[in-house]
Amino acid sequence: MLNTICVELVELIAKSLDDRKDLLALRCVSRYLSNATFPVFAKAWFTRLDIDFTPRCYRRLVGITRSQELTDAVRWISVNACDRFATEAYWLHEDDEFARYLGQGYSWPRCEDNSIDLSSQQLMAFQSVIASFSHVKDIGVTNELGEGINMEGLTPMDACYIMLSFLQRNVKNRIQTFTIDFWQDVASYELVTIPPRIADLLVQTTWSSQLQHLDIWWAVTDGHVNPTVDLISTAMSARSMDIGFPHSAGDTVFQRLIQIPQLPTLAHLTISVMGLYEPDLLTRFIARFQRSLKTLCIQKLIMHAENVPVFYDLLAELDLPALELIVVKRCRHTLFCSLPEQQDVLERCGGRFNFARGYDEILGRDVVYGVQYRGSGEGMRLALRAIADHLTDIDAEYDSSATSDTDGDSDSPATSLDGNSDSPATSIDGDSDSPATSLD
C-alpha cells in the first residue's frame, strides 16, 4: 500500500516531520520509503558536519564520502566539540566512548614554535577527506571545547590554523562564509591570541576574496592587528560582516581598518564586544560603507562614560543614505530609558521603533538597554539624532538609586552594563544575543 504513494507526496510527508528521528523511523519502514526520502534525509542530517579531529570523526567522514549523494549534501563544516550530539547519530552506539577534547586519540606532532605540523600523516588525511566535500559553502571554527582543553590534543587556535591552511591549499573550494568564534571564555587568555603561523596565513590569504560573509570574534594582540585587518580587507565581495575583539583594545584595530580599501558590496555590519577609547575611529570606519550599508548593529561595546554621548553624536552626524535598520544594544554605560516615552519624537521619525528591556538589579526596575529603528532617508537621520539625544546617564541613575536606597543591599554586579544580562523581558529581533544574521 505504501509503495503506491507517489514520490512527491512521500517527500512532503518527510519534510513535515518535526523530529529528525521520526524521519529515520519512516525510512526504516520499507526500501521504497527509504529511497523516496533520501534527498530529505541527506539535507536533514548531512547539511552540517561537526568535526573534532578524532579517529571516530575521521571514520565518519570517510564513510560519508562513500556516498556521492551524501557528500554533495554537505554545505557547512564546523570545528567544535561535537560529541555531545553523538547519541543522536544513527551510525553510533550509545556505549561509544565520546572524545573529551579536540584531537583526542591522535598524537599531534608539533614544530619548534609549538604550532601543529601540517605535514603529519593524520592531518593530511583529514584535509584530504574534507576536500572531498566540494559543495561546502560555510566553514567555522569555535572554541566550544566540551570538558576543556588537553595539551595532548588540539587547541582552538590549532583547529583554526588547520582550517586556514586547508583553505589556502584548496582555493577551488569556493567558500562563501567563514566564521571564527572564540568569544566563549576559556581557561587561558593565551589560547585565544593569534600565533605567528596563523598570522602568516592571514597575510598570504587569497581565498577570502570570494567570501560573502565574514564573522570573526577573537582576541587581537598588538602584534597581530595587521594580519587580522588583512583578512578583513581582502574580503572584497563580502555582503555581511560581524567583527568582535574580546579582551582587546578596539582603537588599535580601527586605526588600521579606517585605512583599508572600501568593501563596495558590504550591506550588513555588526560590531561587537570590544573596548573603545576613541569613538571617532569607529564612526569613521562605519562611514567608509555609507553608500552600501543597509543594516548596522552595535552590541556589547565598552566605552568610558564620558565618551558615550560623543559616540552617539558622531553616529547621528553620519550620512548613511542606504541605511534601513539600526540596532544598538547591551553597550556599557548606554541606556535609552527616556526614549520610549517621547511619542512626539518617535512619530516624527516615522518608521518603526522597537525597544529591548531587562531588569537591572541595582536600580530595582526594568531598563531599556537596546533600541532598534527600521526606516530610511530623513527618518533614519532623525532616528539617529533621537537616539543620541535621549541617552540615559546610567551613572547618575545609579547615584540616585544609591542615595534613595537606605538599606544598601544592592551588591550584585551591574550585568546590564557589559551585555551579560541573562533574561531580558523583551528582545530586539526576537533574540537579543544574536549577531548580524538576525538583521538580514
GROMACS .gro file of C-alpha atoms in nm:
model
  440
    1MET     CA    1   0.000   0.000   0.000
    2LEU     CA    2   0.273   0.247   0.097
    3ASN     CA    3   0.458   0.171  -0.223
    4THR     CA    4   0.171   0.317  -0.425
    5ILE     CA    5   0.218   0.668  -0.281
    6CYS     CA    6   0.390   0.892  -0.530
    7VAL     CA    7   0.744   1.006  -0.451
    8GLU     CA    8   0.644   1.374  -0.436
    9LEU     CA    9   0.386   1.303  -0.164
   10VAL     CA   10   0.632   1.093   0.033
   11GLU     CA   11   0.880   1.382   0.024
   12LEU     CA   12   0.614   1.623   0.151
   13ILE     CA   13   0.536   1.387   0.438
   14ALA     CA   14   0.906   1.356   0.522
   15LYS     CA   15   0.957   1.734   0.516
   16SER     CA   16   0.662   1.786   0.751
   17LEU     CA   17   0.814   1.575   1.030
   18ASP     CA   18   0.928   1.790   1.320
   19ASP     CA   19   1.174   1.542   1.469
   20ARG     CA   20   1.462   1.412   1.260
   21LYS     CA   21   1.437   1.080   1.444
   22ASP     CA   22   1.087   1.036   1.301
   23LEU     CA   23   1.242   1.067   0.956
   24LEU     CA   24   1.479   0.782   1.040
   25ALA     CA   25   1.184   0.570   1.157
   26LEU     CA   26   0.996   0.644   0.834
   27ARG     CA   27   1.294   0.536   0.624
   28CYS     CA   28   1.306   0.204   0.811
   29VAL     CA   29   0.951   0.109   0.705
   30SER     CA   30   1.039  -0.008   0.355
   31ARG     CA   31   1.307   0.016   0.090
   32TYR     CA   32   1.072   0.224  -0.124
   33LEU     CA   33   1.023   0.486   0.151
   34SER     CA   34   1.395   0.480   0.224
   35ASN     CA   35   1.479   0.560  -0.137
   36ALA     CA   36   1.199   0.814  -0.178
   37THR     CA   37   1.301   1.012   0.131
   38PHE     CA   38   1.675   1.001   0.066
   39PRO     CA   39   1.705   1.366  -0.055
   40VAL     CA   40   1.519   1.489   0.254
   41PHE     CA   41   1.730   1.262   0.475
   42ALA     CA   42   2.055   1.388   0.325
   43LYS     CA   43   1.953   1.751   0.374
   44ALA     CA   44   1.831   1.697   0.731
   45TRP     CA   45   2.130   1.502   0.857
   46PHE     CA   46   2.425   1.595   0.640
   47THR     CA   47   2.393   1.964   0.552
   48ARG     CA   48   2.616   2.042   0.850
   49LEU     CA   49   2.910   1.834   0.969
   50ASP     CA   50   3.065   1.895   1.311
   51ILE     CA   51   3.421   1.766   1.327
   52ASP     CA   52   3.662   1.731   1.621
   53PHE     CA   53   3.967   1.567   1.458
   54THR     CA   54   3.929   1.236   1.641
   55PRO     CA   55   3.968   0.886   1.487
   56ARG     CA   56   3.596   0.828   1.508
   57CYS     CA   57   3.532   1.161   1.332
   58TYR     CA   58   3.771   1.059   1.053
   59ARG     CA   59   3.595   0.725   1.005
   60ARG     CA   60   3.262   0.905   0.988
   61LEU     CA   61   3.386   1.148   0.723
   62VAL     CA   62   3.529   0.865   0.514
   63GLY     CA   63   3.200   0.677   0.544
   64ILE     CA   64   3.004   0.978   0.421
   65THR     CA   65   3.230   1.024   0.119
   66ARG     CA   66   3.143   0.671   0.003
   67SER     CA   67   2.803   0.809  -0.096
   68GLN     CA   68   2.820   1.080  -0.360
   69GLU     CA   69   2.469   1.199  -0.270
   70LEU     CA   70   2.560   1.247   0.096
   71THR     CA   71   2.890   1.411   0.004
   72ASP     CA   72   2.713   1.658  -0.223
   73ALA     CA   73   2.461   1.740   0.053
   74VAL     CA   74   2.726   1.885   0.288
   75ARG     CA   75   2.722   2.264   0.290
   76TRP     CA   76   2.866   2.355   0.629
   77ILE     CA   77   3.169   2.224   0.820
   78SER     CA   78   3.212   2.339   1.179
   79VAL     CA   79   3.505   2.253   1.406
   80ASN     CA   80   3.395   2.222   1.769
   81ALA     CA   81   3.335   1.971   2.044
   82CYS     CA   82   3.064   1.787   1.854
   83ASP     CA   83   3.043   1.474   2.068
   84ARG     CA   84   2.752   1.590   2.279
   85PHE     CA   85   2.533   1.523   1.974
   86ALA     CA   86   2.674   1.177   1.914
   87THR     CA   87   2.395   0.979   2.079
   88GLU     CA   88   2.150   1.120   1.824
   89ALA     CA   89   2.352   0.988   1.532
   90TYR     CA   90   2.213   0.668   1.388
   91TRP     CA   91   2.555   0.527   1.297
   92LEU     CA   92   2.690   0.538   1.655
   93HIS     CA   93   2.622   0.315   1.951
   94GLU     CA   94   2.516   0.452   2.288
   95ASP     CA   95   2.819   0.292   2.455
   96ASP     CA   96   3.075   0.460   2.229
   97GLU     CA   97   3.346   0.644   2.421
   98PHE     CA   98   3.300   1.012   2.339
   99ALA     CA   99   3.602   1.237   2.299
  100ARG     CA  100   3.656   1.490   2.577
  101TYR     CA  101   3.867   1.733   2.375
  102LEU     CA  102   3.961   1.817   2.018
  103GLY     CA  103   4.201   1.570   1.860
  104GLN     CA  104   4.173   1.303   2.129
  105GLY     CA  105   4.305   0.969   2.011
  106TYR     CA  106   4.583   1.101   1.787
  107SER     CA  107   4.938   1.211   1.854
  108TRP     CA  108   4.980   1.556   1.700
  109PRO     CA  109   5.341   1.637   1.604
  110ARG     CA  110   5.441   1.997   1.656
  111CYS     CA  111   5.705   2.225   1.511
  112GLU     CA  112   5.973   2.402   1.715
  113ASP     CA  113   5.744   2.701   1.771
  114ASN     CA  114   5.478   2.463   1.909
  115SER     CA  115   5.247   2.501   1.607
  116ILE     CA  116   5.086   2.192   1.458
  117ASP     CA  117   5.293   2.012   1.195
  118LEU     CA  118   5.078   2.040   0.883
  119SER     CA  119   5.273   1.760   0.715
  120SER     CA  120   5.172   1.495   0.969
  121GLN     CA  121   5.003   1.189   0.824
  122GLN     CA  122   4.673   1.216   1.011
  123LEU     CA  123   4.639   1.586   0.938
  124MET     CA  124   4.697   1.540   0.567
  125ALA     CA  125   4.441   1.257   0.573
  126PHE     CA  126   4.185   1.485   0.739
  127GLN     CA  127   4.244   1.768   0.492
  128SER     CA  128   4.218   1.524   0.201
  129VAL     CA  129   3.881   1.388   0.309
  130ILE     CA  130   3.748   1.739   0.390
  131ALA     CA  131   3.844   1.844   0.036
  132SER     CA  132   3.602   1.577  -0.093
  133PHE     CA  133   3.310   1.795   0.019
  134SER     CA  134   3.334   2.025  -0.280
  135HIS     CA  135   2.990   2.183  -0.226
  136VAL     CA  136   3.075   2.323   0.117
  137LYS     CA  137   2.997   2.694   0.138
  138ASP     CA  138   3.040   2.763   0.511
  139ILE     CA  139   3.336   2.683   0.737
  140GLY     CA  140   3.353   2.775   1.103
  141VAL     CA  141   3.585   2.724   1.399
  142THR     CA  142   3.467   2.777   1.758
  143ASN     CA  143   3.619   2.730   2.100
  144GLU     CA  144   3.335   2.516   2.232
  145LEU     CA  145   3.561   2.254   2.385
  146GLY     CA  146   3.328   2.039   2.588
  147GLU     CA  147   3.504   1.947   2.914
  148GLY     CA  148   3.808   2.160   2.835
  149ILE     CA  149   4.149   2.158   2.674
  150ASN     CA  150   4.406   1.880   2.696
  151MET     CA  151   4.752   1.966   2.576
  152GLU     CA  152   4.781   1.622   2.416
  153GLY     CA  153   4.508   1.727   2.174
  154LEU     CA  154   4.430   2.042   1.979
  155THR     CA  155   4.357   2.394   2.097
  156PRO     CA  156   4.105   2.622   1.923
  157MET     CA  157   4.391   2.803   1.751
  158ASP     CA  158   4.531   2.470   1.629
  159ALA     CA  159   4.196   2.398   1.467
  160CYS     CA  160   4.187   2.747   1.319
  161TYR     CA  161   4.540   2.702   1.180
  162ILE     CA  162   4.439   2.369   1.023
  163MET     CA  163   4.132   2.512   0.851
  164LEU     CA  164   4.309   2.828   0.732
  165SER     CA  165   4.585   2.617   0.577
  166PHE     CA  166   4.319   2.397   0.418
  167LEU     CA  167   4.152   2.699   0.258
  168GLN     CA  168   4.485   2.831   0.138
  169ARG     CA  169   4.561   2.499  -0.031
  170ASN     CA  170   4.212   2.446  -0.172
  171VAL     CA  171   4.118   2.776  -0.330
  172LYS     CA  172   3.886   2.589  -0.569
  173ASN     CA  173   3.653   2.526  -0.273
  174ARG     CA  174   3.461   2.849  -0.311
  175ILE     CA  175   3.374   2.924   0.049
  176GLN     CA  176   3.108   3.191   0.097
  177THR     CA  177   3.105   3.214   0.477
  178PHE     CA  178   3.396   3.186   0.719
  179THR     CA  179   3.346   3.211   1.095
  180ILE     CA  180   3.598   3.234   1.377
  181ASP     CA  181   3.405   3.238   1.705
  182PHE     CA  182   3.638   3.246   2.004
  183TRP     CA  183   3.411   3.455   2.220
  184GLN     CA  184   3.333   3.195   2.485
  185ASP     CA  185   3.557   3.213   2.789
  186VAL     CA  186   3.844   2.967   2.809
  187ALA     CA  187   4.085   2.894   3.090
  188SER     CA  188   4.385   3.077   2.949
  189TYR     CA  189   4.395   3.405   2.761
  190GLU     CA  190   4.693   3.284   2.557
  191LEU     CA  191   4.475   3.018   2.397
  192VAL     CA  192   4.278   3.277   2.201
  193THR     CA  193   4.562   3.501   2.084
  194ILE     CA  194   4.694   3.461   1.731
  195PRO     CA  195   5.022   3.268   1.693
  196PRO     CA  196   5.274   3.375   1.425
  197ARG     CA  197   5.200   3.093   1.181
  198ILE     CA  198   4.831   3.185   1.166
  199ALA     CA  199   4.931   3.548   1.124
  200ASP     CA  200   5.142   3.446   0.823
  201LEU     CA  201   4.847   3.260   0.670
  202LEU     CA  202   4.621   3.562   0.714
  203VAL     CA  203   4.871   3.787   0.540
  204GLN     CA  204   4.914   3.545   0.249
  205THR     CA  205   4.548   3.462   0.206
  206THR     CA  206   4.372   3.473  -0.130
  207TRP     CA  207   4.061   3.264  -0.069
  208SER     CA  208   3.888   3.536   0.135
  209SER     CA  209   3.835   3.749  -0.177
  210GLN     CA  210   3.536   3.529  -0.264
  211LEU     CA  211   3.371   3.544   0.078
  212GLN     CA  212   3.021   3.687   0.107
  213HIS     CA  213   3.001   3.661   0.486
  214LEU     CA  214   3.286   3.701   0.736
  215ASP     CA  215   3.234   3.657   1.110
  216ILE     CA  216   3.545   3.698   1.324
  217TRP     CA  217   3.538   3.709   1.703
  218TRP     CA  218   3.875   3.664   1.871
  219ALA     CA  219   4.126   3.844   2.090
  220VAL     CA  220   4.377   4.055   1.899
  221THR     CA  221   4.712   4.144   2.050
  222ASP     CA  222   4.906   4.444   1.922
  223GLY     CA  223   5.146   4.227   1.726
  224HIS     CA  224   4.869   4.059   1.529
  225VAL     CA  225   4.645   4.351   1.438
  226ASN     CA  226   4.781   4.374   1.083
  227PRO     CA  227   4.710   4.009   0.987
  228THR     CA  228   4.354   4.037   1.119
  229VAL     CA  229   4.298   4.357   0.925
  230ASP     CA  230   4.446   4.192   0.615
  231LEU     CA  231   4.187   3.915   0.637
  232ILE     CA  232   3.906   4.170   0.664
  233SER     CA  233   4.041   4.393   0.388
  234THR     CA  234   4.074   4.109   0.136
  235ALA     CA  235   3.706   4.014   0.169
  236MET     CA  236   3.621   4.245  -0.119
  237SER     CA  237   3.299   4.060  -0.208
  238ALA     CA  238   3.161   4.049   0.147
  239ARG     CA  239   2.794   4.135   0.186
  240SER     CA  240   2.787   4.098   0.564
  241MET     CA  241   3.047   4.116   0.837
  242ASP     CA  242   3.036   4.053   1.211
  243ILE     CA  243   3.355   4.158   1.390
  244GLY     CA  244   3.430   4.144   1.760
  245PHE     CA  245   3.755   4.152   1.954
  246PRO     CA  246   3.702   4.045   2.318
  247HIS     CA  247   3.980   4.131   2.563
  248SER     CA  248   4.119   4.369   2.301
  249ALA     CA  249   4.151   4.743   2.254
  250GLY     CA  250   3.940   4.827   1.952
  251ASP     CA  251   4.125   5.151   1.886
  252THR     CA  252   4.437   4.971   1.761
  253VAL     CA  253   4.230   4.766   1.518
  254PHE     CA  254   4.022   5.055   1.389
  255GLN     CA  255   4.324   5.273   1.333
  256ARG     CA  256   4.414   5.019   1.066
  257LEU     CA  257   4.061   4.943   0.948
  258ILE     CA  258   3.991   5.304   0.853
  259GLN     CA  259   4.280   5.275   0.607
  260ILE     CA  260   4.166   4.962   0.421
  261PRO     CA  261   4.005   4.982   0.075
  262GLN     CA  262   3.631   5.021   0.079
  263LEU     CA  263   3.433   4.699   0.055
  264PRO     CA  264   3.184   4.801  -0.216
  265THR     CA  265   2.923   4.531  -0.152
  266LEU     CA  266   2.909   4.540   0.229
  267ALA     CA  267   2.545   4.583   0.330
  268HIS     CA  268   2.524   4.432   0.680
  269LEU     CA  269   2.770   4.519   0.955
  270THR     CA  270   2.776   4.406   1.318
  271ILE     CA  271   3.037   4.543   1.559
  272SER     CA  272   3.060   4.363   1.892
  273VAL     CA  273   3.249   4.309   2.213
  274MET     CA  274   3.544   4.541   2.230
  275GLY     CA  275   3.687   4.826   2.433
  276LEU     CA  276   3.693   5.163   2.261
  277TYR     CA  277   3.867   5.481   2.383
  278GLU     CA  278   3.840   5.695   2.067
  279PRO     CA  279   3.480   5.674   1.943
  280ASP     CA  280   3.555   5.871   1.626
  281LEU     CA  281   3.760   5.577   1.494
  282LEU     CA  282   3.451   5.357   1.492
  283THR     CA  283   3.230   5.613   1.322
  284ARG     CA  284   3.499   5.680   1.060
  285PHE     CA  285   3.506   5.307   0.989
  286ILE     CA  286   3.128   5.292   0.954
  287ALA     CA  287   3.134   5.594   0.725
  288ARG     CA  288   3.351   5.402   0.477
  289PHE     CA  289   3.045   5.196   0.381
  290GLN     CA  290   2.793   5.478   0.377
  291ARG     CA  291   2.680   5.414   0.018
  292SER     CA  292   2.617   5.041   0.059
  293LEU     CA  293   2.539   4.985   0.429
  294LYS     CA  294   2.178   4.877   0.487
  295THR     CA  295   2.187   4.734   0.840
  296LEU     CA  296   2.410   4.831   1.130
  297CYS     CA  297   2.419   4.652   1.466
  298ILE     CA  298   2.635   4.776   1.753
  299GLN     CA  299   2.631   4.548   2.056
  300LYS     CA  300   2.827   4.494   2.376
  301LEU     CA  301   3.052   4.790   2.309
  302ILE     CA  302   3.264   4.907   2.603
  303MET     CA  303   3.343   5.278   2.636
  304HIS     CA  304   3.423   5.521   2.914
  305ALA     CA  305   3.112   5.702   3.031
  306GLU     CA  306   3.229   6.042   2.904
  307ASN     CA  307   3.275   5.902   2.552
  308VAL     CA  308   2.927   5.755   2.524
  309PRO     CA  309   2.743   6.077   2.424
  310VAL     CA  310   3.033   6.169   2.195
  311PHE     CA  311   3.000   5.844   2.007
  312TYR     CA  312   2.624   5.874   1.958
  313ASP     CA  313   2.655   6.236   1.848
  314LEU     CA  314   2.910   6.130   1.586
  315LEU     CA  315   2.686   5.843   1.479
  316ALA     CA  316   2.392   6.080   1.436
  317GLU     CA  317   2.601   6.310   1.216
  318LEU     CA  318   2.691   6.033   0.969
  319ASP     CA  319   2.537   6.048   0.623
  320LEU     CA  320   2.409   5.693   0.565
  321PRO     CA  321   2.162   5.718   0.277
  322ALA     CA  322   2.125   5.342   0.225
  323LEU     CA  323   2.076   5.254   0.593
  324GLU     CA  324   1.743   5.081   0.661
  325LEU     CA  325   1.798   4.926   1.005
  326ILE     CA  326   1.997   5.038   1.309
  327VAL     CA  327   2.029   4.828   1.626
  328VAL     CA  328   2.216   4.937   1.939
  329LYS     CA  329   2.201   4.705   2.239
  330ARG     CA  330   2.380   4.593   2.554
  331CYS     CA  331   2.653   4.855   2.537
  332ARG     CA  332   2.826   4.965   2.857
  333HIS     CA  333   2.705   5.293   3.007
  334THR     CA  334   2.425   5.305   2.748
  335LEU     CA  335   2.055   5.303   2.835
  336PHE     CA  336   1.762   5.457   2.648
  337CYS     CA  337   1.503   5.470   2.924
  338SER     CA  338   1.351   5.806   2.825
  339LEU     CA  339   1.321   5.745   2.451
  340PRO     CA  340   1.010   5.520   2.452
  341GLU     CA  341   0.822   5.794   2.637
  342GLN     CA  342   0.891   6.057   2.370
  343GLN     CA  343   0.595   5.980   2.147
  344ASP     CA  344   0.620   6.302   1.950
  345VAL     CA  345   0.987   6.228   1.870
  346LEU     CA  346   0.909   5.871   1.765
  347GLU     CA  347   0.622   5.982   1.541
  348ARG     CA  348   0.836   6.249   1.378
  349CYS     CA  349   1.093   5.985   1.283
  350GLY     CA  350   0.834   5.769   1.110
  351GLY     CA  351   0.949   5.414   1.052
  352ARG     CA  352   0.923   5.165   1.338
  353PHE     CA  353   1.097   5.157   1.676
  354ASN     CA  354   1.142   4.851   1.896
  355PHE     CA  355   1.294   4.855   2.243
  356ALA     CA  356   1.464   4.585   2.447
  357ARG     CA  357   1.400   4.590   2.819
  358GLY     CA  358   1.556   4.398   3.107
  359TYR     CA  359   1.561   4.406   3.484
  360ASP     CA  360   1.851   4.592   3.644
  361GLU     CA  361   1.919   4.462   3.995
  362ILE     CA  362   2.093   4.777   4.114
  363LEU     CA  363   1.812   5.009   4.005
  364GLY     CA  364   1.549   4.754   4.102
  365ARG     CA  365   1.342   4.812   3.788
  366ASP     CA  366   1.324   4.746   3.417
  367VAL     CA  367   1.555   4.949   3.196
  368VAL     CA  368   1.571   4.999   2.819
  369TYR     CA  369   1.910   4.858   2.717
  370GLY     CA  370   1.855   4.838   2.342
  371VAL     CA  371   1.683   5.019   2.058
  372GLN     CA  372   1.604   4.921   1.702
  373TYR     CA  373   1.481   5.150   1.430
  374ARG     CA  374   1.367   5.044   1.086
  375GLY     CA  375   1.322   5.323   0.835
  376SER     CA  376   1.513   5.516   0.571
  377GLY     CA  377   1.611   5.858   0.441
  378GLU     CA  378   1.521   6.153   0.660
  379GLY     CA  379   1.352   5.921   0.910
  380MET     CA  380   1.677   5.736   0.972
  381ARG     CA  381   1.865   6.063   1.021
  382LEU     CA  382   1.605   6.180   1.274
  383ALA     CA  383   1.613   5.841   1.449
  384LEU     CA  384   1.991   5.853   1.488
  385ARG     CA  385   1.960   6.202   1.635
  386ALA     CA  386   1.680   6.086   1.869
  387ILE     CA  387   1.898   5.801   1.994
  388ALA     CA  388   2.184   6.044   2.060
  389ASP     CA  389   1.961   6.298   2.234
  390HIS     CA  390   1.783   6.055   2.468
  391LEU     CA  391   2.063   5.861   2.630
  392THR     CA  392   2.011   5.782   2.997
  393ASP     CA  393   2.303   5.883   3.221
  394ILE     CA  394   2.339   5.550   3.393
  395ASP     CA  395   2.597   5.675   3.644
  396ALA     CA  396   2.352   5.941   3.756
  397GLU     CA  397   2.081   5.674   3.778
  398TYR     CA  398   2.300   5.459   3.999
  399ASP     CA  399   2.399   5.755   4.217
  400SER     CA  400   2.033   5.844   4.257
  401SER     CA  401   1.948   5.484   4.338
  402ALA     CA  402   2.228   5.466   4.595
  403THR     CA  403   2.102   5.784   4.763
  404SER     CA  404   1.745   5.660   4.789
  405ASP     CA  405   1.841   5.305   4.889
  406THR     CA  406   1.891   5.328   5.264
  407ASP     CA  407   1.918   4.952   5.303
  408GLY     CA  408   2.225   4.934   5.077
  409ASP     CA  409   2.151   4.576   4.986
  410SER     CA  410   2.208   4.603   4.615
  411ASP     CA  411   2.551   4.439   4.596
  412SER     CA  412   2.518   4.241   4.275
  413PRO     CA  413   2.726   4.344   3.973
  414ALA     CA  414   2.567   4.559   3.704
  415THR     CA  415   2.549   4.285   3.446
  416SER     CA  416   2.340   4.502   3.219
  417LEU     CA  417   2.642   4.725   3.157
  418ASP     CA  418   2.862   4.470   2.989
  419GLY     CA  419   2.596   4.296   2.787
  420ASN     CA  420   2.559   3.989   3.009
  421SER     CA  421   2.204   4.023   3.138
  422ASP     CA  422   2.060   3.673   3.115
  423SER     CA  423   1.689   3.713   3.065
  424PRO     CA  424   1.555   4.037   2.921
  425ALA     CA  425   1.182   4.088   2.932
  426THR     CA  426   1.173   4.175   2.566
  427SER     CA  427   1.430   4.143   2.294
  428ILE     CA  428   1.518   4.301   1.965
  429ASP     CA  429   1.457   4.077   1.662
  430GLY     CA  430   1.336   3.805   1.895
  431ASP     CA  431   1.691   3.722   2.010
  432SER     CA  432   1.883   3.984   2.198
  433ASP     CA  433   2.213   3.797   2.168
  434SER     CA  434   2.209   3.702   1.800
  435PRO     CA  435   2.465   3.858   1.567
  436ALA     CA  436   2.417   4.004   1.221
  437THR     CA  437   2.228   3.700   1.090
  438SER     CA  438   1.910   3.819   1.265
  439LEU     CA  439   1.935   4.153   1.085
  440ASP     CA  440   1.927   4.021   0.728
   0.00000   0.00000   0.00000
